[in-house]
Amino acid sequence: MTTTLICDCNKTMPLTPTTLGAALADNKELPLHTTLCRREAPAFQRAITGSGGDEVVVACTQEKRLFTELAEQTPNATSPIRFVNIRETGGWSRDARQAMPKIAALLAAASLPEPEPVPTVSYKSQGRLLVIGPLDQAEQAAALLADNLDISIFSTGPGEQGGAQERRFPVMAGRIASLAGWLGAFKLAWTQDNGIDLDLCTRCNACIAVCPEQAIGFDYQIDAARCTSHGECVKACGVAGAIDLQREARSMSADFDLVLDLGAAPLIDWHAPPQGYFHEAGGLAGRPEALATVLRLREMVGEFEKPKFFDYKQKLCAHSRNEVVGCNACVEVCSAHAISSDKARQRIVVNPNLCVGCGACTTVCPTGALAYSYPRAPEQGRKLRTLLATYAQAGGRDAALLLHSEEGGRALVEQLGRQAQLGKAHGVPAQVIPVGLFHSASTGIDLWLSAVAFGASQVALLFTGEEAPPYRAALQKQMEIAQALLSGLGYAGTHFVAIDAGTPAELDAALATLRATRQQLPASAARYAVASEKRSTLEMALDHLVESAPALKQPAPAAPIPLPAGSPLGAITVDKDKCTLCLACVSACPASALQDNPNAPQLRFIEKNCVQCGLCATTCPEDAISLVPRLLTSPERAQPVVLNEAKPWSCVRCGKPFGTQKAIEAMLGKLAGHAMFQGEALERLKMCSDCRVIDLYTAPNELKITEL
């Protein structure tokens, strides 16, 4: 049994222990502390030693470090400790007295078991750092790191001061061809095409002194735009032999563990660059943020791990069939360039070393082939269901979930709470329940609709500006689809909201709109467990929402609900005049939505299975298929329907049916004028495969020779 410790933080929160206890511990009033982190700390120590190893939930994140240290110093402390923020999320708000149901929900969610461990991705760094940029800036940065890292410099010019006379670090130069990789595995490729070999150069400056065009700078490289190849520098270099104006260009490459890019434009211009790559344009002078990067680099030597954020099931993937691309949503949305297409193997490839765990790929995946695992969907679903069920049990109404990232989003919510405590803001409203996610893009339509089925009147997604632009667009599109579903089912109101806020004031204003609105919900809350498979969860949510849908209570049959393009639900239409029933679409369909009939020439379709990937449309040689995004709410959605059928063609020799009349007639029409299909050869096209072989080998020899 979980022990819960609550504290009103020096009487700054109007907590009601009776209400909280009723929702959490069988109507037992929770003890209320005022200074749990100070003079009442013995109560915390008694809890972690007297609970028999059960978990202890401390409703305070402000003093998490202090409580952790105190636990380490307490003899016989065996209880795992969990922390939850009820202060900035509810207790510090003008609605604080009405926020007990929300606080009870947050406490209940904090008592849930920890998510199952996930596989990890390992990195190994030996501290081989590449610094790229103007030589003066690069050497300045290298000097701060030289005691802890093995540094090489790639010079992109002298900078304002040029290189120092003492060459403390290996220096390379040339034209960079590519930089790729990740922490512990970067590869730089460049072309060494300058007349001065930096490995041989002693920085004696003799070449600089004699060059009449001033084509050589203090980066000890020749500016080809100024040089006229008069050769005085070669003579001045003398026995060092570092200068050869006729030297041929050479392709070079080298491996590094870390990269510090000081160039004006980043060599890896991604919204989510690979781990181990840092871009700081302008050098370090007068830039505290750049110095902070240097401090991070000092610590990046050794072995590191991160979660493997995704699970991939190729058998569910609708990316490609027969080297034809259908769904490409995950490849297009990934800002970390971690996903690539492998059409030949009918799959996508995810590089776990580049993946940053945003989860946007899993959100836009229509089939669930890519699933988010940090935490997994069942664990996230259990948390949402617990939050909403506890909130309702404690007397709360019109719950709204505020989904935010654990970095920028959490910081903004906490800032808003502080402003509310000072009387400068309203704070998080009583019915708005903040829910932290590793990244705001990691949940999608299956969990959003499940949240509504569990009793959420609204699901708000907080964007703080840290998200990649494609994520914002993709999530907005998914929200439009989810809202179209609910509106089509007759649930009044706006259930899905995107909030853009970069300051506490902007967030406060946006949350005020949630406080002022009410949305129509199902008559009862769902209690199903979210499944590991995205489509299964989506279907359970739809079943619950359809069951209570106001629009479906009419006696007349409900029309299909039209959905925006890109919906994971829908049907297809087949142009029967074009379709030859070649059934290429059946073999291309990854979800078994399209099927043939082994007993008759038919194309059948099960709408429930369709993921709208478009592979059937792109595969069809006759361009006869179009996608129709929609939701059919009648039972026929799960039943096979015939989209097209035709009379079979009978073999002109044995009478056995094969193919269709339309397909054979189309083939005869196209090949009738071909030189290889004249006379009896054209007749053979009207035969089944067995009779065609028999007729070929019983024909006169000269005919066989001609055909061969």
XYZ file of C-alpha atoms in Angstrom:
708
model
C 0.000 0.000 0.000
C 1.313 3.443 -0.879
C 1.932 6.010 1.849
C 1.168 9.568 0.723
C 2.683 12.621 2.398
C 1.136 16.024 1.704
C 2.415 19.419 2.789
C 0.814 22.842 2.359
C 4.270 24.440 1.925
C 4.243 26.812 4.866
C 0.457 27.260 4.606
C 0.598 28.637 1.057
C -1.838 25.991 -0.245
C -5.411 25.503 1.061
C -5.301 21.693 1.058
C -8.277 19.640 2.244
C -6.935 16.349 3.672
C -10.423 14.839 3.983
C -11.185 15.237 0.280
C -7.783 13.952 -0.750
C -7.981 11.007 1.614
C -11.450 10.050 0.396
C -10.167 9.753 -3.150
C -6.990 7.888 -2.234
C -7.268 5.868 0.953
C -10.737 4.561 1.681
C -12.057 7.756 3.260
C -9.075 8.064 5.579
C -7.963 11.622 6.193
C -4.372 12.215 5.152
C -2.108 13.879 7.729
C -1.402 17.450 6.640
C 2.117 18.775 7.080
C 3.226 22.370 6.884
C 7.025 22.140 6.836
C 7.705 18.523 5.894
C 11.113 19.460 4.518
C 12.195 21.201 7.734
C 11.010 20.621 11.323
C 8.518 17.900 10.303
C 11.166 15.901 8.454
C 10.981 13.081 11.085
C 7.523 12.264 9.693
C 9.152 11.613 6.331
C 11.792 9.413 7.972
C 9.160 7.413 9.839
C 7.260 6.850 6.595
C 10.240 5.512 4.664
C 11.224 3.166 7.499
C 7.801 2.077 8.718
C 5.935 1.287 5.517
C 7.343 -2.190 5.146
C 9.067 -1.417 1.866
C 5.928 0.002 0.235
C 6.253 3.116 -1.868
C 6.117 6.556 -0.312
C 4.723 9.408 -2.406
C 5.941 12.864 -1.378
C 3.808 15.688 -2.742
C 6.742 18.011 -3.251
C 9.308 18.361 -6.016
C 10.842 21.591 -4.715
C 12.881 19.738 -2.076
C 13.376 16.474 -3.963
C 17.153 16.634 -3.549
C 16.876 17.265 0.196
C 14.456 14.371 0.735
C 16.663 12.056 -1.315
C 19.727 12.947 0.752
C 17.747 12.552 3.975
C 16.630 9.080 2.876
C 20.247 8.090 2.244
C 21.137 9.178 5.776
C 18.191 7.391 7.431
C 18.960 3.892 8.810
C 16.663 1.062 7.660
C 15.035 3.233 4.968
C 13.738 0.631 2.511
C 10.780 2.348 0.832
C 11.016 3.579 -2.764
C 10.204 7.282 -2.928
C 8.155 9.016 -5.616
C 7.707 12.767 -5.969
C 4.792 14.716 -7.456
C 4.214 18.436 -7.916
C 0.865 19.602 -6.520
C 2.008 23.144 -5.746
C 2.539 24.917 -9.069
C 0.088 22.578 -10.830
C -2.858 23.229 -8.484
C -2.137 24.543 -5.008
C -0.761 27.846 -6.265
C -3.740 29.091 -8.234
C -6.733 31.309 -7.694
C -8.750 28.105 -8.070
C -6.734 26.320 -5.383
C -9.714 25.707 -3.075
C -11.564 23.973 -5.908
C -8.511 22.001 -7.030
C -8.732 19.082 -4.574
C -10.086 16.622 -7.200
C -7.169 17.493 -9.468
C -4.628 17.164 -6.670
C -6.137 13.802 -5.709
C -5.773 12.697 -9.329
C -2.122 13.759 -9.429
C -1.422 11.883 -6.194
C -3.162 8.767 -7.490
C -1.170 8.802 -10.717
C 2.058 9.175 -8.745
C 1.200 5.946 -6.916
C 1.052 3.881 -10.091
C 3.819 1.325 -10.651
C 6.895 2.504 -12.479
C 6.847 1.818 -16.228
C 8.562 -1.352 -17.372
C 12.236 -0.882 -18.272
C 12.969 -0.367 -21.965
C 16.003 -1.429 -23.999
C 18.837 1.048 -24.106
C 21.137 2.482 -26.761
C 24.822 2.731 -25.842
C 27.451 5.286 -26.829
C 31.189 5.144 -26.206
C 33.322 8.279 -26.308
C 37.089 8.323 -25.918
C 37.115 12.113 -25.898
C 38.345 12.673 -29.449
C 37.013 16.178 -30.085
C 36.929 17.918 -33.465
C 36.705 21.723 -33.276
C 35.645 23.339 -36.570
C 35.831 27.071 -37.176
C 38.096 30.114 -37.530
C 41.527 29.183 -36.250
C 41.691 31.801 -33.500
C 38.296 30.804 -32.055
C 39.015 27.098 -32.427
C 42.328 27.358 -30.589
C 40.700 29.380 -27.803
C 38.052 26.686 -27.299
C 40.627 23.917 -27.530
C 42.747 25.530 -24.826
C 39.830 25.276 -22.375
C 39.339 21.583 -23.107
C 42.852 20.318 -23.704
C 43.303 18.900 -20.198
C 40.373 16.504 -20.616
C 39.929 15.829 -24.346
C 42.039 14.778 -27.316
C 41.519 17.732 -29.665
C 41.941 18.223 -33.392
C 41.104 21.460 -35.211
C 39.679 21.947 -38.676
C 40.447 25.520 -39.684
C 37.963 27.447 -41.811
C 40.073 30.616 -41.906
C 42.317 32.705 -39.686
C 39.553 34.637 -37.903
C 40.301 38.109 -36.572
C 43.607 37.235 -34.928
C 44.770 34.134 -36.709
C 46.402 31.117 -35.147
C 48.827 31.331 -32.285
C 52.532 30.979 -32.962
C 52.692 27.875 -30.794
C 50.910 24.991 -32.504
C 49.415 23.077 -29.617
C 46.901 21.011 -31.560
C 46.764 19.109 -34.848
C 45.238 21.387 -37.485
C 43.524 20.349 -40.708
C 42.122 22.470 -43.515
C 40.497 22.127 -46.915
C 36.995 21.765 -48.316
C 34.628 19.787 -46.090
C 32.673 17.216 -48.076
C 30.549 15.784 -45.276
C 30.140 15.395 -41.535
C 27.941 12.582 -40.289
C 27.479 10.339 -37.278
C 26.714 10.632 -33.584
C 28.373 10.582 -30.185
C 31.391 8.313 -30.443
C 31.028 7.750 -34.191
C 31.436 10.950 -36.199
C 33.189 10.847 -39.555
C 34.550 13.936 -41.271
C 35.388 13.784 -44.984
C 37.237 16.628 -46.697
C 39.431 17.457 -49.655
C 42.924 18.710 -48.936
C 43.527 20.992 -51.909
C 45.744 23.792 -50.578
C 49.352 24.375 -51.509
C 50.454 24.489 -47.850
C 50.686 21.235 -45.913
C 49.769 22.126 -42.336
C 51.517 19.044 -40.976
C 54.841 20.334 -42.339
C 54.258 24.059 -41.685
C 56.323 25.445 -38.779
C 54.471 28.779 -38.629
C 57.697 30.669 -39.240
C 55.671 33.271 -41.196
C 58.303 33.541 -43.948
C 55.716 32.830 -46.646
C 53.421 35.533 -45.286
C 56.219 38.061 -45.332
C 57.238 37.494 -48.972
C 53.799 37.083 -50.585
C 53.139 40.276 -52.612
C 49.412 39.541 -52.993
C 48.925 38.897 -49.244
C 47.327 35.621 -50.271
C 48.512 33.777 -47.156
C 46.905 34.528 -43.783
C 47.584 33.464 -40.227
C 45.657 30.261 -40.858
C 48.694 29.341 -43.022
C 46.626 28.566 -46.086
C 46.792 30.108 -49.562
C 43.812 32.152 -50.764
C 43.436 30.860 -54.329
C 41.481 33.969 -55.366
C 44.517 36.181 -54.674
C 47.432 33.889 -55.488
C 49.126 34.279 -58.904
C 51.509 31.349 -58.339
C 54.679 33.426 -58.611
C 56.396 30.961 -56.225
C 58.120 33.320 -53.794
C 56.438 31.504 -50.895
C 57.888 28.192 -52.087
C 61.390 29.639 -52.035
C 60.866 31.213 -48.621
C 59.600 27.965 -47.125
C 62.942 26.419 -47.958
C 63.920 23.184 -46.288
C 60.582 22.852 -44.447
C 59.025 21.962 -47.792
C 55.509 22.723 -46.620
C 54.480 24.556 -49.828
C 53.886 22.914 -53.201
C 51.739 24.922 -55.610
C 51.390 21.880 -57.878
C 50.171 19.509 -55.167
C 47.187 17.429 -56.286
C 44.030 17.449 -54.210
C 43.590 14.499 -51.868
C 40.423 13.051 -50.338
C 40.786 12.649 -46.583
C 38.660 11.344 -43.723
C 38.960 10.972 -39.963
C 36.877 9.697 -37.051
C 35.904 11.631 -33.918
C 33.734 11.186 -30.842
C 32.577 14.795 -30.403
C 32.217 17.852 -32.627
C 32.226 21.522 -31.644
C 31.224 23.587 -34.676
C 32.055 27.287 -34.363
C 31.126 28.172 -37.950
C 28.539 30.797 -38.830
C 26.308 28.141 -40.416
C 26.094 24.669 -38.837
C 27.446 21.737 -40.821
C 24.559 19.638 -39.479
C 21.572 21.938 -39.864
C 18.890 19.844 -38.172
C 16.338 20.860 -35.582
C 17.469 17.872 -33.515
C 21.182 17.427 -34.270
C 22.919 14.182 -33.315
C 24.090 13.731 -29.771
C 27.701 14.798 -29.446
C 27.412 17.612 -32.020
C 27.331 21.206 -30.743
C 27.066 24.386 -32.791
C 28.138 27.682 -31.247
C 28.517 30.382 -33.896
C 30.704 33.302 -32.875
C 33.157 31.589 -30.593
C 33.241 31.725 -26.800
C 34.165 35.323 -25.977
C 31.365 37.058 -24.078
C 28.932 34.175 -24.611
C 27.993 32.338 -21.391
C 25.854 29.823 -23.291
C 28.873 28.811 -25.367
C 30.973 28.360 -22.239
C 28.201 26.132 -20.862
C 28.570 23.969 -23.975
C 32.297 23.677 -23.316
C 31.554 22.445 -19.796
C 29.194 19.803 -21.219
C 31.893 18.616 -23.609
C 34.300 18.045 -20.739
C 31.888 15.517 -19.252
C 31.271 13.528 -22.429
C 33.998 10.937 -22.075
C 33.117 7.342 -21.250
C 30.078 5.141 -21.843
C 26.568 6.568 -22.011
C 23.089 5.128 -22.386
C 19.720 6.431 -23.441
C 16.369 4.678 -23.831
C 15.457 3.051 -27.113
C 12.367 5.166 -27.579
C 10.556 3.127 -30.236
C 9.422 -0.350 -31.214
C 9.140 -1.227 -34.896
C 7.055 -4.051 -36.355
C 7.733 -4.445 -40.046
C 4.717 -6.673 -40.660
C 2.436 -3.740 -39.783
C 4.373 -1.172 -41.808
C 2.574 0.417 -44.754
C 5.649 2.181 -46.112
C 6.189 0.199 -49.300
C 5.396 -2.902 -51.290
C 7.273 -4.070 -54.378
C 9.458 -0.928 -54.187
C 6.382 1.304 -54.424
C 6.064 3.824 -51.582
C 2.733 4.264 -49.871
C 2.920 5.790 -46.387
C 5.949 8.002 -45.853
C 4.690 9.945 -42.832
C 7.392 8.926 -40.356
C 10.243 9.690 -42.765
C 8.840 13.134 -43.520
C 8.175 14.184 -39.920
C 11.435 13.108 -38.255
C 13.510 16.186 -37.407
C 16.474 14.083 -36.270
C 16.946 12.416 -39.675
C 16.788 9.085 -37.859
C 14.347 7.406 -40.266
C 15.081 6.414 -43.842
C 13.319 4.439 -46.543
C 14.350 0.937 -47.565
C 11.967 0.271 -50.436
C 13.780 -2.853 -51.568
C 13.102 -4.529 -48.221
C 9.591 -3.074 -47.901
C 10.366 -1.216 -44.690
C 11.724 1.874 -43.040
C 14.985 1.919 -41.104
C 15.256 3.741 -37.789
C 18.706 4.639 -36.493
C 18.428 4.423 -32.683
C 21.624 6.441 -32.263
C 20.060 9.453 -33.993
C 16.563 9.087 -32.482
C 15.928 11.777 -29.844
C 12.688 10.320 -28.482
C 10.193 12.928 -29.692
C 7.726 10.220 -30.739
C 6.339 12.214 -33.674
C 6.879 9.219 -35.965
C 4.665 7.047 -33.760
C 2.002 9.752 -33.638
C 1.663 10.000 -37.426
C 2.031 6.242 -38.072
C -1.419 5.017 -39.164
C -0.834 1.330 -38.440
C 1.110 1.302 -35.207
C 4.155 -0.223 -36.876
C 6.147 2.391 -34.973
C 5.161 2.479 -31.308
C 6.453 4.776 -28.580
C 8.064 2.912 -25.685
C 9.061 5.600 -23.160
C 6.602 4.914 -21.653
C 4.620 2.392 -23.676
C 1.035 3.089 -24.683
C -0.596 0.763 -22.072
C 1.312 2.522 -19.284
C 0.446 5.955 -20.605
C -3.177 4.906 -21.005
C -3.343 3.596 -17.455
C -2.030 6.928 -16.202
C -4.660 8.897 -18.131
C -7.440 6.580 -16.974
C -6.280 6.833 -13.332
C -6.079 10.614 -13.478
C -9.560 11.010 -14.904
C -11.229 8.310 -12.784
C -9.782 9.698 -9.549
C -10.701 13.239 -10.547
C -14.319 12.192 -11.135
C -14.436 10.123 -7.929
C -13.297 13.167 -5.949
C -16.153 15.226 -7.362
C -14.372 16.943 -10.232
C -16.167 17.927 -13.432
C -15.155 18.879 -16.977
C -11.562 17.689 -16.671
C -9.124 19.021 -19.241
C -5.723 17.404 -19.781
C -2.779 19.701 -20.463
C -0.130 17.599 -22.212
C 3.288 19.214 -22.011
C 6.951 18.299 -22.396
C 9.055 17.514 -19.354
C 11.497 20.282 -20.253
C 10.134 23.557 -21.623
C 6.502 22.713 -20.886
C 7.052 21.731 -17.270
C 9.211 24.810 -16.670
C 6.486 27.070 -18.075
C 3.771 25.490 -15.902
C 5.949 25.970 -12.826
C 6.632 29.593 -13.748
C 2.900 30.170 -14.091
C 2.310 28.700 -10.631
C 4.880 31.030 -9.130
C 3.263 34.030 -10.819
C -0.121 32.942 -9.442
C 1.278 32.680 -5.909
C 2.469 36.278 -6.214
C -0.956 37.399 -7.416
C 0.241 38.198 -10.931
C -1.642 35.420 -12.736
C -4.656 33.172 -12.339
C -2.605 29.971 -12.484
C -3.558 26.515 -13.694
C -7.383 26.241 -13.453
C -8.908 23.717 -11.088
C -10.177 21.415 -13.839
C -6.954 21.479 -15.910
C -4.700 18.524 -15.102
C -1.094 18.916 -16.314
C 0.387 15.698 -17.713
C 4.122 15.585 -18.362
C 5.407 13.763 -21.441
C 9.003 13.126 -22.458
C 8.098 15.110 -25.584
C 4.852 16.822 -26.519
C 4.739 14.939 -29.841
C 4.759 11.478 -28.261
C 0.986 10.917 -28.020
C -1.515 10.759 -30.834
C -5.076 10.178 -31.886
C -5.436 6.795 -30.170
C -4.588 8.165 -26.710
C -6.366 11.486 -27.266
C -9.640 9.784 -28.170
C -9.137 7.335 -25.302
C -8.759 10.284 -22.935
C -12.133 11.627 -24.090
C -13.622 8.158 -23.671
C -12.181 8.071 -20.126
C -13.910 11.368 -19.290
C -11.694 14.243 -20.440
C -13.737 17.128 -21.771
C -10.682 18.540 -23.535
C -7.162 17.521 -24.460
C -4.827 20.506 -24.798
C -1.346 20.154 -26.233
C 1.181 22.766 -25.114
C 3.760 24.024 -27.618
C 6.522 26.180 -26.169
C 8.577 26.797 -29.305
C 11.088 24.019 -28.635
C 9.308 21.700 -31.064
C 10.360 21.238 -34.679
C 7.969 22.972 -37.122
C 6.983 19.661 -38.795
C 5.832 18.368 -35.412
C 3.514 21.309 -34.891
C 1.949 20.805 -38.322
C 1.644 17.026 -37.933
C 0.048 17.216 -34.481
C -2.369 19.919 -35.608
C -3.423 17.668 -38.475
C -3.980 14.738 -36.119
C -6.074 16.978 -33.852
C -8.208 18.046 -36.804
C -8.884 14.392 -37.610
C -9.766 13.574 -33.993
C -12.057 16.606 -33.748
C -13.760 15.717 -37.030
C -14.518 12.272 -35.616
C -16.123 13.646 -32.459
C -18.009 16.383 -34.286
C -19.309 13.856 -36.794
C -20.517 11.660 -33.932
C -22.440 14.630 -32.561
C -20.334 15.567 -29.546
C -20.661 19.340 -29.325
C -17.722 21.584 -28.572
C -13.995 21.689 -29.266
C -12.299 18.772 -27.576
C -8.746 19.150 -28.891
C -6.784 22.368 -28.539
C -3.238 23.370 -29.455
C -1.771 26.016 -27.142
C 1.200 28.101 -28.263
C 2.818 29.805 -25.291
C 6.323 30.992 -24.582
C 5.638 32.992 -21.426
C 3.574 32.465 -18.262
C 1.238 35.277 -19.327
C 0.535 33.607 -22.681
C -0.115 30.272 -20.989
C -2.387 31.916 -18.402
C -4.476 33.528 -21.129
C -4.750 30.293 -23.080
C -5.798 28.254 -20.034
C -8.524 30.812 -19.308
C -10.274 29.716 -22.512
C -10.272 26.108 -21.268
C -11.763 27.244 -17.963
C -14.615 29.024 -19.723
C -15.816 26.211 -22.001
C -17.637 22.890 -21.613
C -17.695 20.030 -24.085
C -20.157 17.222 -24.650
C -18.947 13.783 -23.528
C -20.151 10.167 -23.585
C -22.751 9.347 -20.964
C -20.340 7.087 -19.075
C -16.584 6.857 -18.869
C -14.788 3.964 -20.532
C -12.755 1.545 -18.447
C -10.881 -0.426 -21.097
C -7.146 -0.925 -20.887
C -5.140 0.758 -23.630
C -3.578 -1.889 -25.857
C -0.028 -2.157 -27.137
C -1.326 -2.005 -30.705
C -2.381 1.443 -31.851
C -5.216 0.218 -34.071
C -6.692 -1.889 -31.267
C -6.751 1.107 -28.936
C -8.243 3.299 -31.645
C -11.003 0.777 -32.298
C -11.861 0.466 -28.586
C -12.068 4.235 -28.295
C -14.279 4.463 -31.382
C -16.559 1.678 -30.148
C -17.139 3.515 -26.862
C -17.644 6.889 -28.520
C -19.979 5.470 -31.165
C -22.066 3.686 -28.532
C -23.088 6.980 -26.888
C -22.848 9.208 -29.954
C -25.661 11.808 -30.015
C -25.709 11.823 -33.820
C -26.413 8.086 -33.971
C -29.524 8.109 -31.806
C -31.694 8.949 -34.804
C -33.756 6.115 -36.333
C -32.381 6.768 -39.824
C -29.119 5.039 -40.796
C -26.133 7.262 -40.126
C -24.177 8.516 -43.106
C -20.397 8.023 -43.133
C -18.508 10.789 -41.329
C -16.126 12.579 -43.716
C -12.609 13.051 -42.354
C -9.679 15.242 -43.401
C -7.050 13.906 -45.786
C -4.379 11.918 -43.997
C -6.857 10.179 -41.726
C -5.902 6.633 -40.653
C -9.537 5.608 -41.209
C -11.465 5.408 -44.422
C -12.556 3.534 -47.515
C -11.565 3.381 -51.175
C -13.484 3.760 -54.403
C -12.788 1.697 -57.494
C -13.479 2.894 -61.026
C -15.075 -0.227 -62.480
C -14.577 0.980 -66.036
C -10.815 1.067 -65.487
C -10.356 -1.844 -63.089
C -9.339 -5.113 -64.773
C -9.335 -7.101 -61.525
C -5.621 -7.772 -61.830
C -5.605 -7.769 -57.998
C -2.227 -6.025 -57.739
C -3.832 -3.910 -55.025
C -4.593 -7.012 -52.953
C -0.961 -8.083 -52.866
C 0.103 -4.519 -52.014
C -2.325 -3.988 -49.108
C -0.413 -4.334 -45.803
C -3.543 -4.453 -43.627
C -5.622 -7.119 -45.436
C -8.275 -4.504 -46.132
C -8.333 -5.580 -49.803
C -8.985 -9.240 -50.487
C -9.754 -11.465 -53.413
C -12.263 -14.299 -53.668
C -10.663 -17.652 -54.454
C -13.916 -18.865 -55.987
C -14.794 -15.940 -58.251
C -13.210 -12.850 -59.861
C -13.985 -10.370 -57.105
C -12.250 -7.516 -55.306
C -13.456 -7.326 -51.724
C -12.823 -4.705 -49.045
C -13.039 -4.548 -45.232
C -13.158 -0.893 -44.228
C -12.206 -1.474 -40.599
C -8.801 -2.767 -41.692
C -7.979 0.123 -44.025
C -5.217 2.475 -42.826
C -5.416 4.842 -45.841
C -1.724 4.308 -46.655
C -2.355 4.702 -50.394
C -0.328 1.674 -51.490
C -3.301 0.294 -53.398
C -3.734 3.543 -55.319
C -0.043 3.897 -56.192
C 0.247 0.226 -57.151
C -2.835 0.078 -59.402
C -1.613 -0.019 -63.045
C -4.942 1.341 -64.275
C -5.107 4.267 -61.808
C -8.546 3.028 -60.816
C -8.389 3.491 -57.017
C -9.022 6.598 -54.911
C -8.873 7.020 -51.127
C -11.939 8.180 -49.204
C -11.067 9.261 -45.632
C -14.158 8.699 -43.508
C -15.665 6.786 -40.588
C -18.464 4.341 -41.275
C -20.311 3.734 -38.013
C -22.568 0.893 -39.151
C -21.705 -2.801 -38.594
C -20.871 -3.097 -42.305
C -17.554 -1.410 -41.495
C -16.218 -4.731 -40.220
C -17.719 -6.849 -42.988
C -16.300 -7.589 -46.450
C -18.022 -5.798 -49.335
C -17.525 -6.389 -53.053
C -15.971 -3.392 -54.792
C -15.779 -4.957 -58.247
C -16.450 -8.273 -59.912
C -16.480 -9.641 -63.425
C -17.342 -12.688 -65.458
C -14.493 -15.152 -65.696
C -12.827 -15.888 -69.052
C -13.030 -19.534 -70.048
C -10.144 -21.260 -71.790
C -10.997 -21.667 -75.488
C -9.429 -25.115 -75.450
C -10.517 -26.821 -72.197
C -13.178 -24.437 -70.903
C -11.504 -23.892 -67.510
C -12.128 -20.376 -66.170
C -9.079 -18.183 -65.665
C -8.727 -14.404 -65.418
C -11.596 -12.126 -66.314
C -13.193 -11.306 -69.626
C -12.239 -7.663 -69.269
C -8.589 -8.370 -68.475
C -8.136 -10.895 -71.292
C -9.919 -8.665 -73.823
C -7.743 -5.710 -72.752
C -4.611 -7.831 -73.182
C -5.743 -9.076 -76.617
C -6.436 -5.517 -77.697
C -3.005 -4.290 -76.650
C -1.055 -7.186 -78.193
C -3.056 -7.738 -81.380
C -0.728 -5.543 -83.421
C 2.496 -6.980 -81.999
C 4.611 -9.040 -84.371
C 5.135 -11.791 -81.790
C 1.415 -12.318 -81.279
C -0.067 -13.078 -84.666
C -2.154 -16.034 -85.770
C -1.993 -18.986 -83.414
C 0.221 -17.062 -80.953
C -2.641 -14.646 -80.347
C -5.022 -17.584 -79.898
C -2.815 -18.995 -77.158
C -3.458 -15.897 -75.068
C -7.057 -17.091 -74.865
C -5.965 -20.368 -73.269
C -5.203 -21.242 -69.668
C -1.576 -21.785 -68.739
C -1.766 -25.587 -69.069
C -3.363 -25.538 -72.510
C -0.950 -22.858 -73.694
C 2.024 -25.144 -72.970
C 0.351 -28.165 -74.557
C -0.550 -26.243 -77.696
C 2.965 -24.803 -77.987
C 4.636 -28.208 -77.949
C 2.152 -29.858 -80.312
C 2.475 -27.121 -82.957
C 4.636 -27.616 -86.128
C 8.388 -27.321 -85.618
C 8.743 -24.208 -87.726
C 6.205 -22.445 -85.567
C 8.078 -23.340 -82.398
C 11.362 -22.119 -83.882
C 9.768 -18.835 -84.914
C 8.320 -18.282 -81.486
C 11.523 -19.220 -79.698
